[in-house]
mmCIF file of C-alpha atoms in Angstrom:
data_model
loop_
_atom_site.group_PDB
_atom_site.id
_atom_site.type_symbol
_atom_site.label_atom_id
_atom_site.label_comp_id
_atom_site.label_asym_id
_atom_site.label_seq_id
_atom_site.Cartn_x
_atom_site.Cartn_y
_atom_site.Cartn_z
ATOM 1 C CA MET A 1 0.000 0.000 0.000
ATOM 2 C CA LYS A 2 2.890 2.356 0.823
ATOM 3 C CA LYS A 3 4.331 1.813 -2.635
ATOM 4 C CA ILE A 4 1.068 2.768 -4.313
ATOM 5 C CA TRP A 5 0.870 6.053 -2.368
ATOM 6 C CA LEU A 6 4.516 6.782 -3.153
ATOM 7 C CA LEU A 7 3.939 6.058 -6.837
ATOM 8 C CA LEU A 8 0.801 8.225 -6.839
ATOM 9 C CA ALA A 9 2.672 11.090 -5.167
ATOM 10 C CA LEU A 10 5.484 10.789 -7.719
ATOM 11 C CA VAL A 11 3.018 10.899 -10.617
ATOM 12 C CA ILE A 12 1.337 14.010 -9.179
ATOM 13 C CA VAL A 13 4.670 15.790 -8.685
ATOM 14 C CA VAL A 14 5.884 14.921 -12.189
ATOM 15 C CA SER A 15 2.602 15.995 -13.770
ATOM 16 C CA CYS A 16 2.695 19.300 -11.886
ATOM 17 C CA GLU A 17 6.258 19.917 -13.006
ATOM 18 C CA ASN A 18 5.341 19.354 -16.661
ATOM 19 C CA ASP A 19 2.419 21.788 -16.422
ATOM 20 C CA SER A 20 4.588 24.473 -14.851
ATOM 21 C CA MET A 21 7.228 24.018 -17.538
ATOM 22 C CA LEU A 22 4.715 24.918 -20.206
ATOM 23 C CA ASN A 23 3.595 28.279 -18.834
ATOM 24 C CA PHE A 24 6.801 30.294 -18.698
ATOM 25 C CA VAL A 25 9.130 32.005 -21.130
ATOM 26 C CA ILE A 26 12.674 33.115 -20.444
ATOM 27 C CA LEU A 27 13.116 36.495 -22.096
ATOM 28 C CA SER A 28 16.598 37.957 -22.349
ATOM 29 C CA GLY A 29 18.584 40.303 -24.530
ATOM 30 C CA LYS A 30 20.360 43.601 -24.722
ATOM 31 C CA VAL A 31 19.399 47.170 -25.557
ATOM 32 C CA THR A 32 22.156 49.308 -27.028
ATOM 33 C CA ASN A 33 22.056 53.056 -26.456
ATOM 34 C CA ASN A 34 19.609 52.440 -23.644
ATOM 35 C CA LYS A 35 17.941 55.376 -21.947
ATOM 36 C CA SER A 36 15.112 53.715 -20.071
ATOM 37 C CA LYS A 37 15.689 51.366 -17.166
ATOM 38 C CA GLU A 38 12.905 48.916 -17.991
ATOM 39 C CA ILE A 39 11.078 46.988 -20.659
ATOM 40 C CA LEU A 40 7.357 46.543 -20.244
ATOM 41 C CA ILE A 41 5.556 43.444 -21.523
ATOM 42 C CA LYS A 42 1.796 43.757 -21.991
ATOM 43 C CA GLY A 43 -0.909 41.405 -23.157
ATOM 44 C CA ILE A 44 -2.676 42.456 -26.340
ATOM 45 C CA ASP A 45 -5.731 43.346 -24.263
ATOM 46 C CA ASN A 46 -3.476 44.981 -21.602
ATOM 47 C CA SER A 47 -4.546 42.274 -19.146
ATOM 48 C CA ILE A 48 -0.978 41.339 -18.247
ATOM 49 C CA SER A 49 1.765 43.785 -17.472
ATOM 50 C CA GLU A 50 5.296 42.737 -16.523
ATOM 51 C CA SER A 51 8.200 45.084 -15.944
ATOM 52 C CA ILE A 52 11.722 43.859 -16.701
ATOM 53 C CA LYS A 53 14.612 45.847 -15.246
ATOM 54 C CA LEU A 54 17.660 46.535 -17.410
ATOM 55 C CA SER A 55 21.188 46.440 -16.056
ATOM 56 C CA ASP A 56 23.494 49.408 -16.610
ATOM 57 C CA ASP A 57 24.872 47.884 -19.819
ATOM 58 C CA GLY A 58 21.329 47.388 -21.209
ATOM 59 C CA SER A 59 21.149 43.638 -20.752
ATOM 60 C CA PHE A 60 18.132 41.930 -19.222
ATOM 61 C CA ILE A 61 16.783 38.511 -18.371
ATOM 62 C CA ASP A 62 13.537 37.461 -16.740
ATOM 63 C CA THR A 63 11.210 34.502 -16.450
ATOM 64 C CA LEU A 64 7.665 35.399 -17.437
ATOM 65 C CA PHE A 65 4.737 33.191 -16.488
ATOM 66 C CA VAL A 66 2.398 33.702 -19.433
ATOM 67 C CA GLU A 67 -0.062 31.915 -21.668
ATOM 68 C CA ASN A 68 0.920 31.183 -25.265
ATOM 69 C CA GLY A 69 0.097 34.160 -27.434
ATOM 70 C CA VAL A 70 0.947 37.584 -28.762
ATOM 71 C CA TYR A 71 2.243 40.285 -26.419
ATOM 72 C CA THR A 72 3.590 43.791 -26.801
ATOM 73 C CA LEU A 73 7.149 44.677 -25.839
ATOM 74 C CA ASN A 74 7.342 48.367 -24.885
ATOM 75 C CA TYR A 75 10.593 50.280 -24.497
ATOM 76 C CA GLY A 76 9.985 54.005 -24.175
ATOM 77 C CA ARG A 77 8.116 55.034 -27.317
ATOM 78 C CA ASN A 78 9.150 51.882 -29.160
ATOM 79 C CA LYS A 79 6.722 48.980 -29.392
ATOM 80 C CA ALA A 80 6.853 45.545 -30.963
ATOM 81 C CA GLN A 81 4.433 42.676 -30.994
ATOM 82 C CA ILE A 82 6.092 39.390 -30.063
ATOM 83 C CA TYR A 83 4.953 35.814 -29.563
ATOM 84 C CA PHE A 84 5.478 33.745 -26.417
ATOM 85 C CA GLU A 85 5.134 29.981 -26.247
ATOM 86 C CA GLY A 86 5.620 28.081 -23.005
ATOM 87 C CA GLY A 87 9.099 26.687 -22.468
ATOM 88 C CA ASN A 88 10.768 29.001 -24.975
ATOM 89 C CA ASN A 89 13.979 30.916 -24.349
ATOM 90 C CA LEU A 90 13.574 34.042 -26.495
ATOM 91 C CA ILE A 91 16.395 36.536 -26.992
ATOM 92 C CA VAL A 92 15.561 40.098 -28.110
ATOM 93 C CA ASN A 93 18.251 42.625 -29.034
ATOM 94 C CA PHE A 94 17.827 46.135 -30.423
ATOM 95 C CA ASP A 95 19.368 49.570 -30.646
ATOM 96 C CA ASN A 96 17.273 52.279 -29.003
ATOM 97 C CA LYS A 97 18.323 54.800 -31.674
ATOM 98 C CA ASP A 98 17.146 52.570 -34.562
ATOM 99 C CA PHE A 99 14.538 50.263 -33.054
ATOM 100 C CA ASP A 100 12.653 49.255 -36.220
ATOM 101 C CA ASN A 101 15.743 48.341 -38.221
ATOM 102 C CA SER A 102 17.785 46.777 -35.426
ATOM 103 C CA LEU A 103 15.181 44.635 -33.638
ATOM 104 C CA ASN A 104 16.479 41.071 -33.743
ATOM 105 C CA PHE A 105 15.016 37.850 -32.363
ATOM 106 C CA SER A 106 16.951 34.655 -31.678
ATOM 107 C CA GLY A 107 16.524 31.524 -29.594
ATOM 108 C CA ASP A 108 13.381 29.424 -29.204
ATOM 109 C CA GLY A 109 10.350 31.146 -30.678
ATOM 110 C CA SER A 110 12.369 33.661 -32.677
ATOM 111 C CA GLY A 111 10.674 32.759 -35.969
ATOM 112 C CA GLU A 112 7.222 33.287 -34.527
ATOM 113 C CA SER A 113 8.182 36.608 -32.942
ATOM 114 C CA ALA A 114 9.832 37.792 -36.167
ATOM 115 C CA TYR A 115 6.678 36.957 -38.097
ATOM 116 C CA VAL A 116 4.305 38.575 -35.595
ATOM 117 C CA TYR A 117 6.445 41.734 -35.598
ATOM 118 C CA ALA A 118 6.621 41.841 -39.417
ATOM 119 C CA LYS A 119 2.878 41.212 -39.676
ATOM 120 C CA ALA A 120 2.084 44.073 -37.278
ATOM 121 C CA LYS A 121 4.337 46.416 -39.274
ATOM 122 C CA LYS A 122 2.653 45.466 -42.550
ATOM 123 C CA LEU A 123 -0.826 45.950 -41.106
ATOM 124 C CA LYS A 124 0.218 49.354 -39.759
ATOM 125 C CA GLU A 125 1.519 50.290 -43.217
ATOM 126 C CA ALA A 126 -1.841 49.209 -44.678
ATOM 127 C CA LYS A 127 -3.354 52.300 -43.037
ATOM 128 C CA PHE A 128 -6.666 50.764 -42.024
ATOM 129 C CA ASP A 129 -6.999 53.628 -39.570
ATOM 130 C CA ASP A 130 -7.125 56.040 -42.524
ATOM 131 C CA MET A 131 -10.757 56.476 -43.551
ATOM 132 C CA LYS A 132 -9.742 57.011 -47.197
ATOM 133 C CA VAL A 133 -9.151 53.272 -47.525
ATOM 134 C CA TYR A 134 -12.814 52.611 -46.783
ATOM 135 C CA GLU A 135 -13.924 55.179 -49.331
ATOM 136 C CA LEU A 136 -12.389 53.206 -52.205
ATOM 137 C CA PRO A 137 -14.781 51.704 -54.761
ATOM 138 C CA ASP A 138 -15.627 48.050 -54.066
ATOM 139 C CA ASN A 139 -13.264 46.604 -56.705
ATOM 140 C CA GLU A 140 -10.322 48.719 -55.566
ATOM 141 C CA PHE A 141 -10.994 47.911 -51.905
ATOM 142 C CA LYS A 142 -11.134 44.162 -52.646
ATOM 143 C CA ASN A 143 -7.893 44.390 -54.642
ATOM 144 C CA TYR A 144 -6.293 46.327 -51.788
ATOM 145 C CA LEU A 145 -7.275 43.571 -49.334
ATOM 146 C CA LYS A 146 -5.949 40.887 -51.720
ATOM 147 C CA GLU A 147 -2.596 42.722 -51.934
ATOM 148 C CA ILE A 148 -2.352 42.880 -48.154
ATOM 149 C CA LYS A 149 -3.257 39.205 -47.806
ATOM 150 C CA SER A 150 -0.666 38.256 -50.422
ATOM 151 C CA SER A 151 1.959 40.382 -48.704
ATOM 152 C CA LEU A 152 1.230 38.729 -45.335
ATOM 153 C CA GLU A 153 1.373 35.251 -46.887
ATOM 154 C CA ASN A 154 4.736 36.094 -48.482
ATOM 155 C CA THR A 155 5.997 37.314 -45.104
ATOM 156 C CA LEU A 156 4.830 34.106 -43.443
ATOM 157 C CA ASN A 157 6.411 31.914 -46.123
ATOM 158 C CA SER A 158 9.713 33.800 -46.025
ATOM 159 C CA THR A 159 10.077 33.733 -42.222
ATOM 160 C CA ASP A 160 12.100 30.756 -40.992
ATOM 161 C CA GLY A 161 11.094 28.760 -37.946
ATOM 162 C CA VAL A 162 7.393 29.613 -37.723
ATOM 163 C CA SER A 163 5.422 26.826 -36.034
ATOM 164 C CA ARG A 164 1.912 25.860 -37.003
ATOM 165 C CA ASN A 165 0.762 26.902 -33.501
ATOM 166 C CA LEU A 166 0.999 30.480 -34.715
ATOM 167 C CA CYS A 167 -1.582 30.000 -37.464
ATOM 168 C CA VAL A 168 -4.371 30.876 -35.063
ATOM 169 C CA TYR A 169 -2.986 34.396 -34.585
#
């Protein structure tokens, strides 16, 4: 009887460990020309907010307990959408003076984050917030949407290391 309880306890501990391994991401990297002392990670709906302190040389590392999904990395006025998947070790490096051109992802989940960031940039360039787009005649509007869709598909196909888990985003 003792052996059964011991075995049951072992199974419970192992199953709990596996669950906890799937809900965290290790985020690290370095900011060159850093001015701010922190990076802020927010959920898309602003439900989660984590602050990561930077060292004097701009490097950072933190373990974030998050659900799989898209988040926003905020550094001063700079923002980037990134993707977190449990168990990943994502490395983010950028230069504060040239954020858009220097943002670089590596490590586990880098392909997904690169795609999510590129997709957000393309959608911002699409200017859906400009009412003139919606004033286009039907044919032109449909063609505009087809061009955007094609551009996003090309971005997806040209980004290495994107898992199928990302297809829902």
